[in-house]
Amino acid sequence: MIGGEFLFTESGQKWNTIEITLPERISDGMIEDLDKDGYKDLLLIAGNFINIFFYKRSGFPSTPDYRFYYTRLGEYIDVGDVDPSSPGLELLGLSKDGVKFIRRNKFGYVDNAEFLISTKIDMPEFHLGPFIADFAFDINADGKDEIFLLRDGKAFFYRSNNSSQWLPLEIENPINFTTVYMGKKSRANSDLVIHPLVESQSSLLVQDFNGDGLLDFTSITLRKQKGEFRFQSLDSPLKPKATLNKEKRPFYLDVDNDGNLDLIFLEVHEIYAENMSPFPIAKFIVHLRKSNEFSLQPNHVFKTIIVNGQSPFIDVDGDGDLDFISVWSEITPGSKENILQFLLESTLIFYFRCYLYDQTKGYSIMPDIGIKSKIKLNFSYLSNALPFDISADVNGDGIKDLIIFKDSKNALLYFLDFKAKNKIKSVELIEIPKGFRGYQFCDLNGNGKKELIYIKERSIQILAFTNK
């Protein structure tokens, strides 16, 4: 037993593991408290099925508690609390004809899908199968989720009234921006190579701007929620106008932990533009908010290559403010084609740096943590991500821990300690299982420690650190 709650099979002195296997290939999944008992459950899409595993005091069952054909719901799957009469979360499915759902009763899920919203939906032109999409969440803090849809080229969120009707509200003025990332692309000779891809997208941020517990829409203009789904459009107090252009994507975080959201611009630079980096380069420009106004000049500017789709602003040391993570690599082959072949066949040197935020001085000029690491990249699972993660507290000491995937077989887990001279308490070697396709950190049983979950082709493997 770990923390008196989660049951694992013993596999080593410091790590305990459990593995769940399915007969079909796993294409996607989510970790969510579906029955609202305080413990995380598993929803796995495999083959044509949605498989649900409920956590119990003895652990997860070896076979799914519930198993459904995903086609009864739609191409995109989510969960949400949209029916107050049903206990726990409902299963939601989005397709071109609208949103269907499967509700729960006291015995479990009822295996029949009903239309929640019936309307034509804009779907991607190419779609290869079902996957998890976040299109249902609570806007007005009433405990019931609203649903976000694209329709006729416009964005809407749907709310239910007292008559169980779902009413749409259009969301205006999204931000158009360009992003660059590494993806797989076929050349004329049919060889599959890693290649820079450029996409133009529209962005809309949904977040609590003023800390009142209600979610607001932040884009070119701020639509501030006044309660009961009433939104007041405010004329752009969110940004220094001189610094905004269509290539800069604004978002808002409370960097200095003063209760006010600060403004951050993201610029994505063309690959190879600087230092011959073969990865997308992200530039983050921080404007702190003081006395309800943003500084016109940037307070801090950082650059990093894009890592794992995660925000580089993370509270690493647990003091409430947001620290910054930078990852960099420099290589000097003679041509772009050589760079791609070099990436596919050779080891690269990466520099990991962490800059801690100080309430008096702001961000440190020199990195507080610096780690140089040789990594053999495996683009079978890292086509648009890099093998660094500092998002999880694995041992429950309140400080984030750093995991580096060295190659396809081994990872290093750095337990950080900011009282130590080099800020590193210890390092653990973790064996990566065969067939590894991805990973996720999650505190499954609420004991303050995050388990490492490996995703393989037909199974998931859960590792928990025992502190032994």
Tab-separated table of C-alpha atoms in Angstrom:
chain	number	residue	atom	x	y	z
A	1	MET	CA	0.000	0.000	0.000
A	2	ILE	CA	1.148	3.557	-0.745
A	3	GLY	CA	-0.178	6.283	1.508
A	4	GLY	CA	-2.654	3.706	2.762
A	5	GLU	CA	-4.696	4.065	-0.405
A	6	PHE	CA	-3.299	2.823	-3.725
A	7	LEU	CA	-2.355	-0.796	-4.301
A	8	PHE	CA	0.618	-1.598	-6.540
A	9	THR	CA	2.578	-4.698	-7.427
A	10	GLU	CA	6.066	-4.514	-5.941
A	11	SER	CA	8.741	-4.098	-8.617
A	12	GLY	CA	11.695	-2.492	-6.867
A	13	GLN	CA	12.927	-0.915	-3.678
A	14	LYS	CA	11.856	2.634	-4.556
A	15	TRP	CA	9.166	2.132	-7.197
A	16	ASN	CA	5.914	0.203	-7.186
A	17	THR	CA	4.003	-0.462	-10.415
A	18	ILE	CA	0.741	-1.697	-11.812
A	19	GLU	CA	-0.137	-2.359	-15.459
A	20	ILE	CA	-3.533	-2.317	-17.189
A	21	THR	CA	-3.766	-4.093	-20.548
A	22	LEU	CA	-6.419	-3.865	-23.271
A	23	PRO	CA	-6.892	-6.107	-26.323
A	24	GLU	CA	-6.950	-3.125	-28.738
A	25	ARG	CA	-4.435	-0.377	-29.453
A	26	ILE	CA	-4.862	2.638	-27.135
A	27	SER	CA	-5.351	5.837	-29.154
A	28	ASP	CA	-6.155	8.326	-26.373
A	29	GLY	CA	-7.313	8.654	-22.796
A	30	MET	CA	-8.046	10.868	-19.849
A	31	ILE	CA	-7.574	10.761	-16.081
A	32	GLU	CA	-10.593	12.217	-14.271
A	33	ASP	CA	-12.653	11.713	-11.118
A	34	LEU	CA	-15.696	10.359	-12.956
A	35	ASP	CA	-17.699	9.277	-9.899
A	36	LYS	CA	-16.663	12.227	-7.678
A	37	ASP	CA	-15.273	10.070	-4.865
A	38	GLY	CA	-11.991	11.986	-4.593
A	39	TYR	CA	-9.928	9.471	-6.557
A	40	LYS	CA	-8.919	9.627	-10.216
A	41	ASP	CA	-10.426	7.187	-12.689
A	42	LEU	CA	-9.226	6.167	-16.160
A	43	LEU	CA	-10.999	6.606	-19.500
A	44	LEU	CA	-9.124	4.928	-22.353
A	45	ILE	CA	-10.067	4.926	-26.036
A	46	ALA	CA	-8.857	1.699	-27.642
A	47	GLY	CA	-9.980	0.294	-30.959
A	48	ASN	CA	-13.664	1.183	-31.329
A	49	PHE	CA	-14.275	1.248	-27.592
A	50	ILE	CA	-14.339	3.659	-24.675
A	51	ASN	CA	-13.029	1.789	-21.618
A	52	ILE	CA	-13.633	3.091	-18.072
A	53	PHE	CA	-11.672	1.903	-15.027
A	54	PHE	CA	-12.882	3.173	-11.649
A	55	TYR	CA	-10.324	3.474	-8.871
A	56	LYS	CA	-11.195	1.405	-5.824
A	57	ARG	CA	-9.446	1.109	-2.472
A	58	SER	CA	-7.706	-2.034	-3.727
A	59	GLY	CA	-6.551	-0.267	-6.903
A	60	PHE	CA	-7.787	-0.471	-10.491
A	61	PRO	CA	-9.606	-3.557	-11.801
A	62	SER	CA	-7.889	-5.702	-14.420
A	63	THR	CA	-10.843	-5.339	-16.812
A	64	PRO	CA	-12.931	-2.228	-17.559
A	65	ASP	CA	-15.930	-1.435	-15.384
A	66	TYR	CA	-17.677	-0.099	-18.504
A	67	ARG	CA	-16.998	-0.469	-22.209
A	68	PHE	CA	-18.831	1.357	-25.039
A	69	TYR	CA	-18.589	1.724	-28.801
A	70	TYR	CA	-17.282	5.274	-29.275
A	71	THR	CA	-19.309	5.690	-32.503
A	72	ARG	CA	-22.434	5.989	-30.380
A	73	LEU	CA	-21.105	9.303	-29.125
A	74	GLY	CA	-18.903	10.918	-31.774
A	75	GLU	CA	-15.385	11.524	-33.033
A	76	TYR	CA	-14.359	13.704	-30.076
A	77	ILE	CA	-14.827	12.548	-26.494
A	78	ASP	CA	-15.035	14.571	-23.276
A	79	VAL	CA	-16.607	14.229	-19.830
A	80	GLY	CA	-18.578	16.841	-17.953
A	81	ASP	CA	-21.259	17.554	-15.386
A	82	VAL	CA	-24.107	18.646	-17.671
A	83	ASP	CA	-27.027	16.778	-16.047
A	84	PRO	CA	-27.677	17.605	-12.361
A	85	SER	CA	-30.025	14.596	-12.050
A	86	SER	CA	-27.210	12.182	-12.914
A	87	PRO	CA	-24.514	11.335	-10.314
A	88	GLY	CA	-20.894	11.911	-11.300
A	89	LEU	CA	-19.777	13.031	-14.746
A	90	GLU	CA	-21.483	12.278	-18.049
A	91	LEU	CA	-19.703	10.952	-21.149
A	92	LEU	CA	-19.899	13.503	-23.984
A	93	GLY	CA	-19.337	12.950	-27.686
A	94	LEU	CA	-18.957	15.607	-30.385
A	95	SER	CA	-19.694	14.926	-34.066
A	96	LYS	CA	-20.791	16.915	-37.109
A	97	ASP	CA	-24.439	16.491	-36.009
A	98	GLY	CA	-23.984	17.901	-32.504
A	99	VAL	CA	-23.290	16.622	-28.988
A	100	LYS	CA	-24.542	13.336	-27.537
A	101	PHE	CA	-24.127	12.098	-23.983
A	102	ILE	CA	-24.368	8.997	-21.818
A	103	ARG	CA	-25.593	9.626	-18.277
A	104	ARG	CA	-24.983	7.723	-15.045
A	105	ASN	CA	-27.408	6.328	-12.515
A	106	LYS	CA	-26.763	4.849	-9.072
A	107	PHE	CA	-25.634	1.585	-10.677
A	108	GLY	CA	-23.292	3.100	-13.283
A	109	TYR	CA	-23.460	4.263	-16.876
A	110	VAL	CA	-26.598	3.571	-18.916
A	111	ASP	CA	-25.501	2.291	-22.314
A	112	ASN	CA	-27.580	4.544	-24.565
A	113	ALA	CA	-26.535	7.851	-26.098
A	114	GLU	CA	-28.945	10.793	-26.320
A	115	PHE	CA	-28.631	14.119	-28.099
A	116	LEU	CA	-27.765	16.943	-25.739
A	117	ILE	CA	-27.324	19.540	-28.503
A	118	SER	CA	-28.507	18.797	-32.035
A	119	THR	CA	-26.949	21.211	-34.549
A	120	LYS	CA	-24.466	21.107	-37.417
A	121	ILE	CA	-20.892	21.484	-36.114
A	122	ASP	CA	-17.726	22.542	-37.957
A	123	MET	CA	-15.419	19.515	-37.890
A	124	PRO	CA	-11.825	19.173	-39.157
A	125	GLU	CA	-11.575	18.130	-42.784
A	126	PHE	CA	-9.307	15.195	-41.947
A	127	HIS	CA	-10.001	13.010	-38.962
A	128	LEU	CA	-8.311	9.694	-38.183
A	129	GLY	CA	-10.344	8.489	-35.212
A	130	PRO	CA	-11.678	9.441	-31.800
A	131	PHE	CA	-9.672	11.472	-29.334
A	132	ILE	CA	-10.113	13.530	-26.190
A	133	ALA	CA	-11.001	17.216	-26.649
A	134	ASP	CA	-11.781	19.739	-23.897
A	135	PHE	CA	-15.065	21.293	-25.026
A	136	ALA	CA	-17.074	21.185	-21.752
A	137	PHE	CA	-16.263	23.187	-18.623
A	138	ASP	CA	-17.931	25.390	-16.019
A	139	ILE	CA	-18.052	29.100	-16.917
A	140	ASN	CA	-20.163	30.631	-14.148
A	141	ALA	CA	-19.061	28.514	-11.153
A	142	ASP	CA	-22.503	26.925	-10.647
A	143	GLY	CA	-21.116	23.380	-10.699
A	144	LYS	CA	-22.583	22.628	-14.123
A	145	ASP	CA	-20.535	22.566	-17.324
A	146	GLU	CA	-21.186	24.593	-20.443
A	147	ILE	CA	-20.246	23.349	-23.929
A	148	PHE	CA	-18.072	25.098	-26.541
A	149	LEU	CA	-18.631	24.491	-30.258
A	150	LEU	CA	-17.518	25.821	-33.651
A	151	ARG	CA	-20.420	26.485	-35.978
A	152	ASP	CA	-20.580	28.316	-39.315
A	153	GLY	CA	-17.022	29.519	-38.845
A	154	LYS	CA	-17.833	31.106	-35.479
A	155	ALA	CA	-17.249	30.125	-31.838
A	156	PHE	CA	-20.192	29.589	-29.478
A	157	PHE	CA	-20.706	28.354	-25.965
A	158	TYR	CA	-23.973	26.681	-25.059
A	159	ARG	CA	-25.645	27.049	-21.674
A	160	SER	CA	-28.774	25.289	-20.414
A	161	ASN	CA	-31.762	27.165	-19.028
A	162	ASN	CA	-34.317	26.049	-16.452
A	163	SER	CA	-36.287	24.269	-19.205
A	164	SER	CA	-33.283	22.094	-20.133
A	165	GLN	CA	-32.838	23.954	-23.407
A	166	TRP	CA	-29.291	24.641	-24.574
A	167	LEU	CA	-28.936	28.238	-25.723
A	168	PRO	CA	-25.940	29.465	-27.802
A	169	LEU	CA	-23.940	32.629	-27.178
A	170	GLU	CA	-21.478	33.755	-29.835
A	171	ILE	CA	-17.937	34.597	-28.733
A	172	GLU	CA	-16.497	37.488	-30.705
A	173	ASN	CA	-13.018	38.680	-31.702
A	174	PRO	CA	-10.658	35.693	-31.499
A	175	ILE	CA	-6.928	36.292	-31.901
A	176	ASN	CA	-5.367	35.150	-35.183
A	177	PHE	CA	-1.751	34.021	-34.885
A	178	THR	CA	0.832	31.854	-36.607
A	179	THR	CA	2.559	28.918	-34.938
A	180	VAL	CA	5.491	26.770	-36.045
A	181	TYR	CA	6.167	23.234	-34.837
A	182	MET	CA	8.020	20.088	-35.791
A	183	GLY	CA	5.883	17.464	-37.487
A	184	LYS	CA	6.143	14.451	-39.779
A	185	LYS	CA	5.895	15.097	-43.488
A	186	SER	CA	6.372	12.873	-46.549
A	187	ARG	CA	8.778	13.994	-49.259
A	188	ALA	CA	8.560	13.201	-52.966
A	189	ASN	CA	10.510	9.953	-52.499
A	190	SER	CA	8.021	8.874	-49.784
A	191	ASP	CA	10.593	9.016	-46.968
A	192	LEU	CA	9.035	10.264	-43.743
A	193	VAL	CA	11.077	13.088	-42.201
A	194	ILE	CA	10.676	15.556	-39.372
A	195	HIS	CA	9.862	18.889	-40.981
A	196	PRO	CA	8.853	22.372	-39.790
A	197	LEU	CA	5.124	22.974	-40.224
A	198	VAL	CA	3.487	26.402	-40.119
A	199	GLU	CA	-0.182	26.876	-39.221
A	200	SER	CA	-2.431	29.902	-38.783
A	201	GLN	CA	-4.954	29.558	-35.974
A	202	SER	CA	-7.605	31.523	-34.129
A	203	SER	CA	-7.240	31.644	-30.358
A	204	LEU	CA	-9.653	32.473	-27.576
A	205	LEU	CA	-8.635	32.307	-23.920
A	206	VAL	CA	-11.156	31.439	-21.222
A	207	GLN	CA	-9.884	32.355	-17.770
A	208	ASP	CA	-10.765	34.199	-14.578
A	209	PHE	CA	-9.235	37.590	-15.265
A	210	ASN	CA	-10.234	39.453	-12.093
A	211	GLY	CA	-10.254	36.622	-9.531
A	212	ASP	CA	-14.003	36.631	-8.844
A	213	GLY	CA	-14.434	32.911	-9.579
A	214	LEU	CA	-16.190	33.545	-12.900
A	215	LEU	CA	-14.498	32.780	-16.201
A	216	ASP	CA	-14.007	35.635	-18.674
A	217	PHE	CA	-13.141	35.627	-22.386
A	218	THR	CA	-9.816	37.272	-23.150
A	219	SER	CA	-8.840	37.923	-26.760
A	220	ILE	CA	-8.495	41.147	-28.751
A	221	THR	CA	-11.081	42.558	-26.362
A	222	LEU	CA	-11.968	41.456	-22.835
A	223	ARG	CA	-15.466	40.099	-22.298
A	224	LYS	CA	-15.811	40.263	-18.527
A	225	GLN	CA	-18.487	38.084	-16.917
A	226	LYS	CA	-20.873	39.954	-14.637
A	227	GLY	CA	-22.690	36.804	-13.494
A	228	GLU	CA	-25.587	34.772	-14.914
A	229	PHE	CA	-23.848	34.630	-18.309
A	230	ARG	CA	-23.900	38.394	-18.734
A	231	PHE	CA	-20.689	39.582	-20.382
A	232	GLN	CA	-19.439	43.154	-20.581
A	233	SER	CA	-17.150	43.959	-23.511
A	234	LEU	CA	-14.311	46.186	-22.361
A	235	ASP	CA	-12.074	48.062	-24.768
A	236	SER	CA	-8.651	46.497	-24.525
A	237	PRO	CA	-7.215	47.510	-21.145
A	238	LEU	CA	-5.285	44.239	-21.243
A	239	LYS	CA	-2.403	45.088	-23.499
A	240	PRO	CA	0.098	47.779	-24.430
A	241	LYS	CA	-1.220	48.594	-27.910
A	242	ALA	CA	2.234	49.386	-29.258
A	243	THR	CA	3.423	45.810	-28.785
A	244	LEU	CA	0.431	43.907	-30.192
A	245	ASN	CA	0.478	42.486	-33.702
A	246	LYS	CA	-1.033	39.426	-35.310
A	247	GLU	CA	2.126	37.354	-34.771
A	248	LYS	CA	2.061	37.913	-30.993
A	249	ARG	CA	-0.270	35.802	-28.931
A	250	PRO	CA	-1.248	37.330	-25.564
A	251	PHE	CA	-2.128	35.291	-22.509
A	252	TYR	CA	-2.392	36.084	-18.806
A	253	LEU	CA	-0.801	34.549	-15.700
A	254	ASP	CA	-0.245	35.813	-12.165
A	255	VAL	CA	3.545	35.707	-12.419
A	256	ASP	CA	4.392	37.521	-9.172
A	257	ASN	CA	1.576	36.047	-7.029
A	258	ASP	CA	0.028	39.418	-6.163
A	259	GLY	CA	-3.522	38.418	-7.112
A	260	ASN	CA	-3.439	40.246	-10.464
A	261	LEU	CA	-3.019	38.572	-13.833
A	262	ASP	CA	0.047	39.780	-15.720
A	263	LEU	CA	0.284	39.990	-19.512
A	264	ILE	CA	2.595	37.708	-21.470
A	265	PHE	CA	3.119	37.834	-25.217
A	266	LEU	CA	4.212	34.683	-27.036
A	267	GLU	CA	6.141	34.984	-30.294
A	268	VAL	CA	6.938	31.803	-32.215
A	269	HIS	CA	10.064	32.288	-34.346
A	270	GLU	CA	10.820	30.537	-37.601
A	271	ILE	CA	12.909	27.423	-37.203
A	272	TYR	CA	16.626	27.943	-37.969
A	273	ALA	CA	16.266	31.685	-37.484
A	274	GLU	CA	18.624	31.794	-34.497
A	275	ASN	CA	21.635	29.671	-33.515
A	276	MET	CA	20.732	27.043	-36.122
A	277	SER	CA	18.150	25.582	-33.774
A	278	PRO	CA	16.090	22.886	-35.534
A	279	PHE	CA	13.203	23.405	-33.095
A	280	PRO	CA	10.536	26.121	-32.865
A	281	ILE	CA	11.807	29.014	-30.758
A	282	ALA	CA	9.352	30.679	-28.386
A	283	LYS	CA	9.922	34.215	-27.123
A	284	PHE	CA	7.994	35.210	-23.974
A	285	ILE	CA	7.594	38.925	-23.204
A	286	VAL	CA	6.353	39.647	-19.660
A	287	HIS	CA	4.462	42.834	-18.729
A	288	LEU	CA	3.686	42.885	-14.994
A	289	ARG	CA	0.495	44.567	-13.796
A	290	LYS	CA	0.832	47.130	-11.012
A	291	SER	CA	-1.968	49.416	-9.774
A	292	ASN	CA	-4.282	47.743	-12.332
A	293	GLU	CA	-2.088	48.837	-15.262
A	294	PHE	CA	0.413	46.866	-17.282
A	295	SER	CA	3.941	48.150	-17.683
A	296	LEU	CA	4.388	49.590	-21.180
A	297	GLN	CA	7.933	48.255	-21.393
A	298	PRO	CA	8.615	44.538	-20.877
A	299	ASN	CA	9.734	43.604	-17.379
A	300	HIS	CA	11.302	40.336	-18.542
A	301	VAL	CA	12.026	38.634	-21.868
A	302	PHE	CA	12.842	34.927	-22.203
A	303	LYS	CA	13.534	32.542	-25.065
A	304	THR	CA	13.217	28.777	-25.148
A	305	ILE	CA	12.608	26.017	-27.620
A	306	ILE	CA	9.097	24.653	-27.269
A	307	VAL	CA	8.833	21.821	-24.734
A	308	ASN	CA	6.039	19.227	-24.435
A	309	GLY	CA	3.242	21.713	-25.107
A	310	GLN	CA	3.540	22.846	-21.468
A	311	SER	CA	3.776	26.393	-20.208
A	312	PRO	CA	7.367	27.262	-19.233
A	313	PHE	CA	5.970	29.308	-16.315
A	314	ILE	CA	5.833	26.832	-13.418
A	315	ASP	CA	5.974	27.249	-9.643
A	316	VAL	CA	8.984	24.983	-9.218
A	317	ASP	CA	9.911	25.852	-5.608
A	318	GLY	CA	6.353	25.971	-4.226
A	319	ASP	CA	6.406	29.623	-3.057
A	320	GLY	CA	3.345	30.730	-5.059
A	321	ASP	CA	4.970	32.770	-7.835
A	322	LEU	CA	5.866	31.411	-11.266
A	323	ASP	CA	9.414	30.455	-12.203
A	324	PHE	CA	10.606	30.154	-15.813
A	325	ILE	CA	11.980	27.060	-17.538
A	326	SER	CA	14.252	27.377	-20.575
A	327	VAL	CA	15.533	24.552	-22.793
A	328	TRP	CA	18.067	25.183	-25.531
A	329	SER	CA	20.108	23.248	-28.072
A	330	GLU	CA	22.623	24.465	-30.621
A	331	ILE	CA	23.984	22.495	-33.578
A	332	THR	CA	25.877	23.615	-36.649
A	333	PRO	CA	25.462	21.193	-39.595
A	334	GLY	CA	25.788	22.756	-43.014
A	335	SER	CA	22.211	22.588	-44.315
A	336	LYS	CA	18.639	22.194	-43.180
A	337	GLU	CA	18.495	18.704	-44.638
A	338	ASN	CA	21.642	17.746	-42.720
A	339	ILE	CA	20.052	19.054	-39.529
A	340	LEU	CA	17.017	16.823	-39.992
A	341	GLN	CA	19.148	13.757	-40.671
A	342	PHE	CA	21.347	14.661	-37.698
A	343	LEU	CA	18.255	14.785	-35.493
A	344	LEU	CA	17.006	11.452	-36.702
A	345	GLU	CA	20.283	9.591	-36.263
A	346	SER	CA	22.438	11.293	-33.615
A	347	THR	CA	22.615	12.541	-30.052
A	348	LEU	CA	22.081	16.217	-29.230
A	349	ILE	CA	23.276	18.262	-26.277
A	350	PHE	CA	20.508	20.165	-24.475
A	351	TYR	CA	20.788	22.870	-21.827
A	352	PHE	CA	18.058	22.939	-19.188
A	353	ARG	CA	17.812	26.138	-17.117
A	354	CYS	CA	15.440	27.253	-14.364
A	355	TYR	CA	15.057	30.932	-13.386
A	356	LEU	CA	13.400	31.450	-10.006
A	357	TYR	CA	11.181	34.471	-9.396
A	358	ASP	CA	12.054	36.674	-6.424
A	359	GLN	CA	9.439	39.049	-4.990
A	360	THR	CA	12.025	41.835	-4.638
A	361	LYS	CA	14.280	41.408	-7.675
A	362	GLY	CA	12.039	39.591	-10.153
A	363	TYR	CA	13.628	36.820	-12.185
A	364	SER	CA	17.235	35.917	-11.575
A	365	ILE	CA	19.663	36.987	-14.317
A	366	MET	CA	21.670	33.776	-14.107
A	367	PRO	CA	19.819	30.444	-13.965
A	368	ASP	CA	19.325	28.979	-10.483
A	369	ILE	CA	19.462	25.470	-11.951
A	370	GLY	CA	21.500	24.486	-14.997
A	371	ILE	CA	21.776	20.946	-16.352
A	372	LYS	CA	23.617	19.918	-19.516
A	373	SER	CA	22.360	16.641	-20.911
A	374	LYS	CA	23.154	14.433	-23.912
A	375	ILE	CA	19.961	12.991	-25.334
A	376	LYS	CA	19.278	10.478	-28.067
A	377	LEU	CA	16.038	11.775	-29.526
A	378	ASN	CA	13.354	9.280	-30.473
A	379	PHE	CA	10.982	10.958	-32.890
A	380	SER	CA	8.549	8.068	-32.798
A	381	TYR	CA	7.085	9.737	-29.689
A	382	LEU	CA	8.809	13.144	-29.719
A	383	SER	CA	7.738	14.479	-33.116
A	384	ASN	CA	6.737	17.828	-31.630
A	385	ALA	CA	7.955	17.597	-28.043
A	386	LEU	CA	11.226	17.491	-26.130
A	387	PRO	CA	12.180	15.066	-23.358
A	388	PHE	CA	12.089	17.427	-20.347
A	389	ASP	CA	9.314	17.658	-17.754
A	390	ILE	CA	9.283	19.592	-14.476
A	391	SER	CA	5.526	19.699	-13.914
A	392	ALA	CA	5.166	17.087	-11.164
A	393	ASP	CA	6.019	16.660	-7.476
A	394	VAL	CA	6.853	12.952	-7.463
A	395	ASN	CA	7.977	12.505	-3.834
A	396	GLY	CA	5.452	14.838	-2.167
A	397	ASP	CA	7.907	17.365	-0.674
A	398	GLY	CA	6.228	20.426	-2.241
A	399	ILE	CA	8.949	20.983	-4.873
A	400	LYS	CA	8.615	20.024	-8.533
A	401	ASP	CA	10.930	17.281	-9.775
A	402	LEU	CA	12.651	17.118	-13.166
A	403	ILE	CA	12.492	14.085	-15.442
A	404	ILE	CA	14.732	13.831	-18.523
A	405	PHE	CA	14.177	11.081	-21.072
A	406	LYS	CA	17.748	10.263	-22.100
A	407	ASP	CA	16.893	7.784	-24.853
A	408	SER	CA	14.279	5.161	-25.661
A	409	LYS	CA	15.324	2.980	-22.697
A	410	ASN	CA	16.232	5.236	-19.771
A	411	ALA	CA	15.079	8.399	-18.015
A	412	LEU	CA	16.658	10.347	-15.151
A	413	LEU	CA	14.527	11.775	-12.344
A	414	TYR	CA	16.134	14.724	-10.526
A	415	PHE	CA	14.750	15.401	-7.044
A	416	LEU	CA	15.359	19.114	-6.466
A	417	ASP	CA	16.343	20.763	-3.189
A	418	PHE	CA	16.912	24.518	-3.245
A	419	LYS	CA	18.891	24.384	0.002
A	420	ALA	CA	21.498	22.135	-1.611
A	421	LYS	CA	24.536	23.676	-3.311
A	422	ASN	CA	23.658	22.493	-6.819
A	423	LYS	CA	19.879	22.473	-6.066
A	424	ILE	CA	19.744	18.689	-6.641
A	425	LYS	CA	18.987	16.303	-3.769
A	426	SER	CA	19.363	13.014	-5.649
A	427	VAL	CA	18.941	11.410	-9.056
A	428	GLU	CA	17.042	8.213	-9.851
A	429	LEU	CA	17.426	6.109	-12.997
A	430	ILE	CA	14.079	4.952	-14.405
A	431	GLU	CA	13.779	2.229	-17.006
A	432	ILE	CA	11.451	3.078	-19.879
A	433	PRO	CA	9.255	0.105	-20.838
A	434	LYS	CA	9.319	-1.348	-24.332
A	435	GLY	CA	6.638	0.071	-26.609
A	436	PHE	CA	6.617	3.409	-24.762
A	437	ARG	CA	4.504	5.954	-26.683
A	438	GLY	CA	3.993	8.740	-24.150
A	439	TYR	CA	3.553	9.544	-20.482
A	440	GLN	CA	1.482	11.544	-17.991
A	441	PHE	CA	1.918	12.623	-14.362
A	442	CYS	CA	-1.102	12.512	-12.044
A	443	ASP	CA	-1.883	12.308	-8.319
A	444	LEU	CA	-4.286	9.384	-8.549
A	445	ASN	CA	-5.104	8.873	-4.870
A	446	GLY	CA	-4.814	12.404	-3.454
A	447	ASN	CA	-1.735	11.759	-1.288
A	448	GLY	CA	0.246	14.718	-2.689
A	449	LYS	CA	2.556	12.605	-4.842
A	450	LYS	CA	2.201	12.363	-8.608
A	451	GLU	CA	2.487	8.965	-10.186
A	452	LEU	CA	4.261	8.492	-13.518
A	453	ILE	CA	1.967	6.870	-16.060
A	454	TYR	CA	3.516	5.322	-19.167
A	455	ILE	CA	1.300	4.879	-22.228
A	456	LYS	CA	2.148	1.874	-24.369
A	457	GLU	CA	0.451	0.487	-27.448
A	458	ARG	CA	-2.067	-1.718	-25.636
A	459	SER	CA	-1.471	-0.954	-21.968
A	460	ILE	CA	-0.653	1.707	-19.431
A	461	GLN	CA	1.917	1.273	-16.669
A	462	ILE	CA	1.679	3.283	-13.424
A	463	LEU	CA	4.772	3.938	-11.283
A	464	ALA	CA	4.653	5.424	-7.781
A	465	PHE	CA	7.700	6.536	-5.776
A	466	THR	CA	7.808	4.961	-2.294
A	467	ASN	CA	10.338	7.358	-0.629
A	468	LYS	CA	12.310	4.316	0.574
